[in-house]
mmCIF file of N, CA and C in Angstrom:
data_model
loop_
_atom_site.group_PDB
_atom_site.id
_atom_site.type_symbol
_atom_site.label_atom_id
_atom_site.label_comp_id
_atom_site.label_asym_id
_atom_site.label_seq_id
_atom_site.Cartn_x
_atom_site.Cartn_y
_atom_site.Cartn_z
ATOM 1 N N MET A 1 103.575 68.222 121.154
ATOM 2 C CA MET A 1 103.074 69.545 121.454
ATOM 3 C C MET A 1 103.189 69.830 122.945
ATOM 4 N N CYS A 2 102.783 68.839 123.768
ATOM 5 C CA CYS A 2 102.842 69.036 125.218
ATOM 6 C C CYS A 2 104.274 69.216 125.697
ATOM 7 N N LEU A 3 105.212 68.493 125.090
ATOM 8 C CA LEU A 3 106.618 68.631 125.477
ATOM 9 C C LEU A 3 107.153 70.008 125.118
ATOM 10 N N LEU A 4 106.761 70.534 123.977
ATOM 11 C CA LEU A 4 107.194 71.873 123.594
ATOM 12 C C LEU A 4 106.673 72.918 124.573
ATOM 13 N N ILE A 5 105.416 72.767 124.955
ATOM 14 C CA ILE A 5 104.823 73.717 125.898
ATOM 15 C C ILE A 5 105.475 73.584 127.269
ATOM 16 N N ALA A 6 105.728 72.334 127.696
ATOM 17 C CA ALA A 6 106.345 72.109 129.008
ATOM 18 C C ALA A 6 107.760 72.658 129.069
ATOM 19 N N ARG A 7 108.473 72.595 127.961
ATOM 20 C CA ARG A 7 109.842 73.133 127.930
ATOM 21 C C ARG A 7 109.863 74.648 127.826
ATOM 22 N N GLY A 8 108.729 75.246 127.546
ATOM 23 C CA GLY A 8 108.659 76.697 127.411
ATOM 24 C C GLY A 8 109.089 77.191 126.052
ATOM 25 N N GLU A 9 109.133 76.299 125.079
ATOM 26 C CA GLU A 9 109.526 76.699 123.734
ATOM 27 C C GLU A 9 108.370 77.404 123.030
ATOM 28 N N GLU A 10 108.713 78.185 122.033
ATOM 29 C CA GLU A 10 107.705 78.928 121.276
ATOM 30 C C GLU A 10 106.914 77.962 120.400
ATOM 31 N N VAL A 11 105.613 78.069 120.457
ATOM 32 C CA VAL A 11 104.720 77.217 119.683
ATOM 33 C C VAL A 11 103.932 78.107 118.732
ATOM 34 N N ASP A 12 103.779 77.647 117.509
ATOM 35 C CA ASP A 12 103.043 78.396 116.499
ATOM 36 C C ASP A 12 101.584 78.567 116.915
ATOM 37 N N ALA A 13 100.987 79.702 116.570
ATOM 38 C CA ALA A 13 99.599 79.991 116.950
ATOM 39 C C ALA A 13 98.622 79.002 116.320
ATOM 40 N N ASP A 14 98.902 78.542 115.099
ATOM 41 C CA ASP A 14 98.004 77.566 114.469
ATOM 42 C C ASP A 14 98.028 76.238 115.219
ATOM 43 N N ASP A 15 99.217 75.838 115.670
ATOM 44 C CA ASP A 15 99.323 74.605 116.457
ATOM 45 C C ASP A 15 98.605 74.744 117.797
ATOM 46 N N LEU A 16 98.723 75.922 118.409
ATOM 47 C CA LEU A 16 98.028 76.159 119.675
ATOM 48 C C LEU A 16 96.513 76.133 119.485
ATOM 49 N N ASP A 17 96.048 76.660 118.371
ATOM 50 C CA ASP A 17 94.608 76.658 118.111
ATOM 51 C C ASP A 17 94.070 75.235 118.025
ATOM 52 N N VAL A 18 94.796 74.363 117.348
ATOM 53 C CA VAL A 18 94.388 72.957 117.250
ATOM 54 C C VAL A 18 94.464 72.286 118.615
ATOM 55 N N ALA A 19 95.534 72.558 119.362
ATOM 56 C CA ALA A 19 95.699 71.933 120.681
ATOM 57 C C ALA A 19 94.624 72.406 121.657
ATOM 58 N N TYR A 20 94.274 73.690 121.615
ATOM 59 C CA TYR A 20 93.243 74.199 122.505
ATOM 60 C C TYR A 20 91.882 73.577 122.197
ATOM 61 N N SER A 21 91.585 73.353 120.920
ATOM 62 C CA SER A 21 90.310 72.722 120.562
ATOM 63 C C SER A 21 90.236 71.305 121.110
ATOM 64 N N ALA A 22 91.326 70.557 120.961
ATOM 65 C CA ALA A 22 91.346 69.181 121.475
ATOM 66 C C ALA A 22 91.275 69.166 122.996
ATOM 67 N N ALA A 23 91.999 70.066 123.633
ATOM 68 C CA ALA A 23 91.987 70.119 125.099
ATOM 69 C C ALA A 23 90.618 70.532 125.622
ATOM 70 N N GLY A 24 89.972 71.476 124.948
ATOM 71 C CA GLY A 24 88.629 71.885 125.364
ATOM 72 C C GLY A 24 87.639 70.741 125.307
ATOM 73 N N GLY A 25 87.708 69.940 124.256
ATOM 74 C CA GLY A 25 86.842 68.770 124.157
ATOM 75 C C GLY A 25 87.121 67.752 125.242
ATOM 76 N N ALA A 26 88.397 67.565 125.557
ATOM 77 C CA ALA A 26 88.753 66.618 126.622
ATOM 78 C C ALA A 26 88.255 67.097 127.977
ATOM 79 N N TRP A 27 88.380 68.389 128.257
ATOM 80 C CA TRP A 27 87.939 68.899 129.564
ATOM 81 C C TRP A 27 86.422 68.851 129.686
ATOM 82 N N ILE A 28 85.688 69.100 128.593
ATOM 83 C CA ILE A 28 84.230 68.980 128.644
ATOM 84 C C ILE A 28 83.835 67.525 128.872
ATOM 85 N N GLY A 29 84.569 66.596 128.257
ATOM 86 C CA GLY A 29 84.330 65.181 128.525
ATOM 87 C C GLY A 29 84.567 64.839 129.982
ATOM 88 N N GLY A 30 85.589 65.453 130.576
ATOM 89 C CA GLY A 30 85.847 65.256 132.002
ATOM 90 C C GLY A 30 84.724 65.796 132.874
ATOM 91 N N VAL A 31 84.158 66.915 132.474
ATOM 92 C CA VAL A 31 83.023 67.468 133.216
ATOM 93 C C VAL A 31 81.826 66.521 133.143
ATOM 94 N N MET A 32 81.589 65.959 131.965
ATOM 95 C CA MET A 32 80.456 65.032 131.818
ATOM 96 C C MET A 32 80.658 63.767 132.646
ATOM 97 N N VAL A 33 81.868 63.237 132.647
ATOM 98 C CA VAL A 33 82.157 62.063 133.473
ATOM 99 C C VAL A 33 82.023 62.413 134.952
ATOM 100 N N GLY A 34 82.464 63.617 135.337
ATOM 101 C CA GLY A 34 82.316 64.056 136.723
ATOM 102 C C GLY A 34 80.862 64.169 137.138
ATOM 103 N N ILE A 35 80.018 64.666 136.248
ATOM 104 C CA ILE A 35 78.584 64.751 136.551
ATOM 105 C C ILE A 35 77.997 63.358 136.756
ATOM 106 N N LEU A 36 78.361 62.436 135.876
ATOM 107 C CA LEU A 36 77.863 61.066 135.988
ATOM 108 C C LEU A 36 78.334 60.413 137.285
ATOM 109 N N LEU A 37 79.627 60.518 137.590
ATOM 110 C CA LEU A 37 80.140 59.917 138.823
ATOM 111 C C LEU A 37 79.533 60.542 140.071
ATOM 112 N N THR A 38 79.349 61.845 140.028
ATOM 113 C CA THR A 38 78.770 62.532 141.181
ATOM 114 C C THR A 38 77.336 62.080 141.422
ATOM 115 N N SER A 39 76.546 62.031 140.365
ATOM 116 C CA SER A 39 75.145 61.644 140.550
ATOM 117 C C SER A 39 75.012 60.191 140.993
ATOM 118 N N VAL A 40 75.831 59.298 140.430
ATOM 119 C CA VAL A 40 75.769 57.892 140.835
ATOM 120 C C VAL A 40 76.242 57.720 142.273
ATOM 121 N N SER A 41 77.346 58.367 142.632
ATOM 122 C CA SER A 41 77.856 58.204 143.999
ATOM 123 C C SER A 41 76.953 58.864 145.033
ATOM 124 N N MET A 42 76.286 59.962 144.691
ATOM 125 C CA MET A 42 75.337 60.564 145.639
ATOM 126 C C MET A 42 74.119 59.664 145.834
ATOM 127 N N ALA A 43 73.651 59.052 144.738
ATOM 128 C CA ALA A 43 72.521 58.122 144.870
ATOM 129 C C ALA A 43 72.922 56.899 145.687
ATOM 130 N N LEU A 44 74.120 56.392 145.469
ATOM 131 C CA LEU A 44 74.597 55.252 146.249
ATOM 132 C C LEU A 44 74.815 55.633 147.712
ATOM 133 N N GLY A 45 75.252 56.868 147.936
ATOM 134 C CA GLY A 45 75.428 57.335 149.304
ATOM 135 C C GLY A 45 74.113 57.447 150.054
ATOM 136 N N ASP A 46 73.049 57.797 149.355
ATOM 137 C CA ASP A 46 71.728 57.900 149.977
ATOM 138 C C ASP A 46 71.084 56.550 150.226
ATOM 139 N N HIS A 47 71.276 55.601 149.316
ATOM 140 C CA HIS A 47 70.527 54.352 149.379
ATOM 141 C C HIS A 47 71.343 53.129 149.790
ATOM 142 N N VAL A 48 72.666 53.150 149.623
ATOM 143 C CA VAL A 48 73.465 51.954 149.903
ATOM 144 C C VAL A 48 74.306 52.123 151.164
ATOM 145 N N HIS A 49 75.268 53.056 151.096
ATOM 146 C CA HIS A 49 76.181 53.246 152.228
ATOM 147 C C HIS A 49 76.663 54.690 152.236
ATOM 148 N N PRO A 50 76.730 55.324 153.417
ATOM 149 C CA PRO A 50 77.175 56.726 153.467
ATOM 150 C C PRO A 50 78.638 56.922 153.042
ATOM 151 N N GLY A 51 79.415 55.853 152.949
ATOM 152 C CA GLY A 51 80.807 55.976 152.522
ATOM 153 C C GLY A 51 80.959 56.459 151.091
ATOM 154 N N PHE A 52 79.906 56.321 150.303
ATOM 155 C CA PHE A 52 79.957 56.797 148.919
ATOM 156 C C PHE A 52 79.951 58.316 148.833
ATOM 157 N N GLU A 53 79.667 58.992 149.945
ATOM 158 C CA GLU A 53 79.712 60.460 149.955
ATOM 159 C C GLU A 53 81.133 60.972 149.706
ATOM 160 N N VAL A 54 82.125 60.211 150.139
ATOM 161 C CA VAL A 54 83.523 60.594 149.881
ATOM 162 C C VAL A 54 83.799 60.558 148.379
ATOM 163 N N LEU A 55 83.311 59.509 147.716
ATOM 164 C CA LEU A 55 83.481 59.407 146.269
ATOM 165 C C LEU A 55 82.751 60.548 145.556
ATOM 166 N N SER A 56 81.603 60.938 146.069
ATOM 167 C CA SER A 56 80.887 62.048 145.438
ATOM 168 C C SER A 56 81.646 63.359 145.606
ATOM 169 N N PHE A 57 82.291 63.558 146.761
ATOM 170 C CA PHE A 57 83.078 64.772 146.965
ATOM 171 C C PHE A 57 84.285 64.797 146.022
ATOM 172 N N VAL A 58 84.961 63.675 145.878
ATOM 173 C CA VAL A 58 86.094 63.594 144.957
ATOM 174 C C VAL A 58 85.626 63.817 143.519
ATOM 175 N N SER A 59 84.476 63.275 143.172
ATOM 176 C CA SER A 59 83.918 63.481 141.822
ATOM 177 C C SER A 59 83.588 64.947 141.590
ATOM 178 N N LEU A 60 83.084 65.628 142.614
ATOM 179 C CA LEU A 60 82.815 67.063 142.493
ATOM 180 C C LEU A 60 84.107 67.849 142.296
ATOM 181 N N LEU A 61 85.163 67.458 142.993
ATOM 182 C CA LEU A 61 86.455 68.121 142.807
ATOM 183 C C LEU A 61 86.976 67.928 141.389
ATOM 184 N N VAL A 62 86.883 66.701 140.885
ATOM 185 C CA VAL A 62 87.344 66.417 139.525
ATOM 186 C C VAL A 62 86.514 67.193 138.511
ATOM 187 N N MET A 63 85.211 67.226 138.718
ATOM 188 C CA MET A 63 84.340 67.975 137.812
ATOM 189 C C MET A 63 84.693 69.459 137.831
ATOM 190 N N GLY A 64 84.918 70.022 139.006
ATOM 191 C CA GLY A 64 85.295 71.430 139.105
ATOM 192 C C GLY A 64 86.640 71.717 138.469
ATOM 193 N N LEU A 65 87.590 70.803 138.640
ATOM 194 C CA LEU A 65 88.904 70.968 138.027
ATOM 195 C C LEU A 65 88.790 70.957 136.507
ATOM 196 N N CYS A 66 88.036 70.022 135.965
ATOM 197 C CA CYS A 66 87.859 69.949 134.509
ATOM 198 C C CYS A 66 87.128 71.180 133.980
ATOM 199 N N LEU A 67 86.131 71.644 134.708
ATOM 200 C CA LEU A 67 85.411 72.840 134.275
ATOM 201 C C LEU A 67 86.318 74.068 134.315
ATOM 202 N N GLY A 68 87.113 74.184 135.366
ATOM 203 C CA GLY A 68 88.052 75.302 135.445
ATOM 204 C C GLY A 68 89.073 75.281 134.323
ATOM 205 N N LEU A 69 89.609 74.104 134.014
ATOM 206 C CA LEU A 69 90.569 73.995 132.919
ATOM 207 C C LEU A 69 89.918 74.275 131.569
ATOM 208 N N PHE A 70 88.645 73.876 131.415
ATOM 209 C CA PHE A 70 87.942 74.204 130.171
ATOM 210 C C PHE A 70 87.770 75.712 130.031
ATOM 211 N N LEU A 71 87.395 76.388 131.107
ATOM 212 C CA LEU A 71 87.201 77.837 131.030
ATOM 213 C C LEU A 71 88.510 78.568 130.746
ATOM 214 N N ILE A 72 89.601 78.106 131.372
ATOM 215 C CA ILE A 72 90.908 78.707 131.098
ATOM 216 C C ILE A 72 91.282 78.482 129.636
ATOM 217 N N CYS A 73 91.064 77.276 129.144
ATOM 218 C CA CYS A 73 91.366 76.947 127.753
ATOM 219 C C CYS A 73 90.515 77.787 126.799
ATOM 220 N N HIS A 74 89.249 77.965 127.140
ATOM 221 C CA HIS A 74 88.360 78.772 126.300
ATOM 222 C C HIS A 74 88.817 80.236 126.273
ATOM 223 N N CYS A 75 89.207 80.765 127.412
ATOM 224 C CA CYS A 75 89.687 82.154 127.448
ATOM 225 C C CYS A 75 90.983 82.316 126.665
ATOM 226 N N ARG A 76 91.867 81.330 126.769
ATOM 227 C CA ARG A 76 93.121 81.394 126.003
ATOM 228 C C ARG A 76 92.850 81.302 124.498
ATOM 229 N N THR A 77 91.867 80.509 124.082
ATOM 230 C CA THR A 77 91.496 80.433 122.670
ATOM 231 C C THR A 77 90.932 81.773 122.205
ATOM 232 N N TRP A 78 90.128 82.396 123.040
ATOM 233 C CA TRP A 78 89.558 83.694 122.697
ATOM 234 C C TRP A 78 90.662 84.743 122.525
ATOM 235 N N MET A 79 91.646 84.731 123.440
ATOM 236 C CA MET A 79 92.749 85.687 123.334
ATOM 237 C C MET A 79 93.624 85.389 122.116
ATOM 238 N N LEU A 80 93.777 84.112 121.785
ATOM 239 C CA LEU A 80 94.539 83.742 120.592
ATOM 240 C C LEU A 80 93.854 84.270 119.339
ATOM 241 N N ASP A 81 92.537 84.207 119.303
ATOM 242 C CA ASP A 81 91.790 84.767 118.168
ATOM 243 C C ASP A 81 91.955 86.282 118.087
ATOM 244 N N ARG A 82 91.912 86.951 119.249
ATOM 245 C CA ARG A 82 92.097 88.401 119.249
ATOM 246 C C ARG A 82 93.493 88.755 118.748
ATOM 247 N N ALA A 83 94.503 87.992 119.124
ATOM 248 C CA ALA A 83 95.869 88.267 118.670
ATOM 249 C C ALA A 83 96.008 88.012 117.171
ATOM 250 N N TYR A 84 95.291 87.016 116.667
ATOM 251 C CA TYR A 84 95.375 86.689 115.243
ATOM 252 C C TYR A 84 94.772 87.799 114.388
ATOM 253 N N TYR A 85 93.639 88.360 114.820
ATOM 254 C CA TYR A 85 92.956 89.364 114.020
ATOM 255 C C TYR A 85 93.479 90.787 114.253
ATOM 256 N N ALA A 86 94.322 90.977 115.225
ATOM 257 C CA ALA A 86 94.873 92.313 115.466
ATOM 258 C C ALA A 86 95.979 92.614 114.451
ATOM 259 N N GLU A 87 96.190 93.882 114.203
ATOM 260 C CA GLU A 87 97.254 94.266 113.283
ATOM 261 C C GLU A 87 98.599 94.034 113.962
ATOM 262 N N PRO A 88 99.572 93.498 113.230
ATOM 263 C CA PRO A 88 100.880 93.207 113.836
ATOM 264 C C PRO A 88 101.552 94.466 114.368
ATOM 265 N N GLY A 89 102.126 94.343 115.553
ATOM 266 C CA GLY A 89 102.859 95.447 116.163
ATOM 267 C C GLY A 89 102.023 96.395 116.988
ATOM 268 N N THR A 90 100.709 96.270 116.974
ATOM 269 C CA THR A 90 99.867 97.170 117.755
ATOM 270 C C THR A 90 99.814 96.702 119.202
ATOM 271 N N TRP A 91 99.363 97.582 120.067
ATOM 272 C CA TRP A 91 99.283 97.220 121.483
ATOM 273 C C TRP A 91 98.236 96.136 121.713
ATOM 274 N N THR A 92 97.181 96.095 120.887
ATOM 275 C CA THR A 92 96.163 95.056 121.016
ATOM 276 C C THR A 92 96.766 93.677 120.749
ATOM 277 N N GLU A 93 97.621 93.593 119.753
ATOM 278 C CA GLU A 93 98.251 92.319 119.428
ATOM 279 C C GLU A 93 99.202 91.882 120.540
ATOM 280 N N ARG A 94 99.951 92.823 121.094
ATOM 281 C CA ARG A 94 100.893 92.489 122.173
ATOM 282 C C ARG A 94 100.164 92.069 123.440
ATOM 283 N N ILE A 95 99.068 92.760 123.758
ATOM 284 C CA ILE A 95 98.311 92.429 124.971
ATOM 285 C C ILE A 95 97.616 91.075 124.816
ATOM 286 N N ALA A 96 97.083 90.787 123.647
ATOM 287 C CA ALA A 96 96.361 89.532 123.446
ATOM 288 C C ALA A 96 97.284 88.332 123.311
ATOM 289 N N THR A 97 98.515 88.547 122.863
ATOM 290 C CA THR A 97 99.437 87.428 122.665
ATOM 291 C C THR A 97 99.894 86.835 123.983
ATOM 292 N N ARG A 98 100.188 87.660 124.961
ATOM 293 C CA ARG A 98 100.710 87.144 126.233
ATOM 294 C C ARG A 98 99.747 86.200 126.948
ATOM 295 N N PRO A 99 98.480 86.555 127.174
ATOM 296 C CA PRO A 99 97.595 85.616 127.876
ATOM 297 C C PRO A 99 97.140 84.425 127.029
ATOM 298 N N SER A 100 97.424 84.444 125.728
ATOM 299 C CA SER A 100 96.985 83.317 124.901
ATOM 300 C C SER A 100 97.915 82.122 125.019
ATOM 301 N N ARG A 101 99.057 82.275 125.636
ATOM 302 C CA ARG A 101 100.010 81.172 125.784
ATOM 303 C C ARG A 101 99.701 80.380 127.051
ATOM 304 N N PRO A 102 99.844 79.061 127.005
ATOM 305 C CA PRO A 102 99.576 78.245 128.196
ATOM 306 C C PRO A 102 100.602 78.505 129.289
ATOM 307 N N ARG A 103 100.180 78.382 130.524
ATOM 308 C CA ARG A 103 101.046 78.600 131.677
ATOM 309 C C ARG A 103 101.091 77.343 132.530
ATOM 310 N N ALA A 104 102.152 77.201 133.292
ATOM 311 C CA ALA A 104 102.323 76.025 134.150
ATOM 312 C C ALA A 104 101.344 76.045 135.325
ATOM 313 N N TYR A 105 100.897 77.206 135.723
ATOM 314 C CA TYR A 105 100.024 77.317 136.892
ATOM 315 C C TYR A 105 98.540 77.179 136.559
ATOM 316 N N ASP A 106 98.193 76.868 135.317
ATOM 317 C CA ASP A 106 96.776 76.737 134.942
ATOM 318 C C ASP A 106 96.067 75.677 135.777
ATOM 319 N N ILE A 107 96.702 74.529 135.980
ATOM 320 C CA ILE A 107 96.053 73.446 136.727
ATOM 321 C C ILE A 107 95.929 73.811 138.207
ATOM 322 N N VAL A 108 96.898 74.537 138.755
ATOM 323 C CA VAL A 108 96.814 74.966 140.156
ATOM 324 C C VAL A 108 95.696 75.979 140.330
ATOM 325 N N LEU A 109 95.566 76.878 139.395
ATOM 326 C CA LEU A 109 94.498 77.877 139.442
ATOM 327 C C LEU A 109 93.124 77.216 139.362
ATOM 328 N N ALA A 110 92.976 76.250 138.452
ATOM 329 C CA ALA A 110 91.697 75.546 138.321
ATOM 330 C C ALA A 110 91.392 74.708 139.557
ATOM 331 N N ALA A 111 92.418 74.074 140.126
ATOM 332 C CA ALA A 111 92.202 73.257 141.330
ATOM 333 C C ALA A 111 91.799 74.126 142.512
ATOM 334 N N ALA A 112 92.451 75.266 142.666
ATOM 335 C CA ALA A 112 92.121 76.159 143.777
ATOM 336 C C ALA A 112 90.708 76.723 143.633
ATOM 337 N N ALA A 113 90.314 76.987 142.408
ATOM 338 C CA ALA A 113 88.976 77.541 142.192
ATOM 339 C C ALA A 113 87.875 76.497 142.336
ATOM 340 N N SER A 114 88.216 75.212 142.312
ATOM 341 C CA SER A 114 87.182 74.174 142.378
ATOM 342 C C SER A 114 86.930 73.647 143.787
ATOM 343 N N VAL A 115 87.771 73.998 144.758
ATOM 344 C CA VAL A 115 87.631 73.416 146.099
ATOM 345 C C VAL A 115 86.379 73.920 146.807
ATOM 346 N N TRP A 116 86.201 75.229 146.896
ATOM 347 C CA TRP A 116 85.062 75.758 147.643
ATOM 348 C C TRP A 116 83.724 75.371 147.013
ATOM 349 N N PRO A 117 83.548 75.479 145.684
ATOM 350 C CA PRO A 117 82.264 75.037 145.118
ATOM 351 C C PRO A 117 81.982 73.553 145.353
ATOM 352 N N ALA A 118 83.030 72.717 145.331
ATOM 353 C CA ALA A 118 82.825 71.287 145.590
ATOM 354 C C ALA A 118 82.404 71.057 147.030
ATOM 355 N N MET A 119 83.018 71.784 147.958
ATOM 356 C CA MET A 119 82.638 71.655 149.371
ATOM 357 C C MET A 119 81.214 72.158 149.591
ATOM 358 N N TRP A 120 80.835 73.223 148.909
ATOM 359 C CA TRP A 120 79.483 73.748 149.032
ATOM 360 C C TRP A 120 78.463 72.761 148.469
ATOM 361 N N ALA A 121 78.774 72.198 147.276
ATOM 362 C CA ALA A 121 77.840 71.264 146.650
ATOM 363 C C ALA A 121 77.691 69.977 147.460
ATOM 364 N N ALA A 122 78.762 69.557 148.137
ATOM 365 C CA ALA A 122 78.696 68.351 148.958
ATOM 366 C C ALA A 122 78.043 68.610 150.310
ATOM 367 N N GLY A 123 77.817 69.862 150.641
ATOM 368 C CA GLY A 123 77.161 70.180 151.907
ATOM 369 C C GLY A 123 78.104 70.308 153.076
ATOM 370 N N TYR A 124 79.412 70.465 152.815
ATOM 371 C CA TYR A 124 80.384 70.597 153.895
ATOM 372 C C TYR A 124 80.542 72.030 154.376
ATOM 373 N N VAL A 125 80.109 72.991 153.576
ATOM 374 C CA VAL A 125 80.250 74.404 153.954
ATOM 375 C C VAL A 125 78.883 74.974 154.227
#
């Protein structure tokens, strides 16, 4: 499935629905791991060594990236549902179909959106 998407080939909407569900679960798992790593590294930074603050900042970035990718995946699933329930050939179906497809820049968009909140949460801004 990932190879088909990476090549830009057309993927069936039912296959995308299954892939989006699996990806959403994986990204939420990444957010949970990021929360755990952030809290442990912040506690270690306070009580053991200040060098753990770097690990907490990286954990915040990873958590933000996973959360951003989950939100993008959730929005694409929502648009896929709108395209499925729209009547074929209508403008609603055409508008909903385009944003429901995965894009190569999704990870760049999520990474860019996670930098400032991570810096704010770490106390750098």
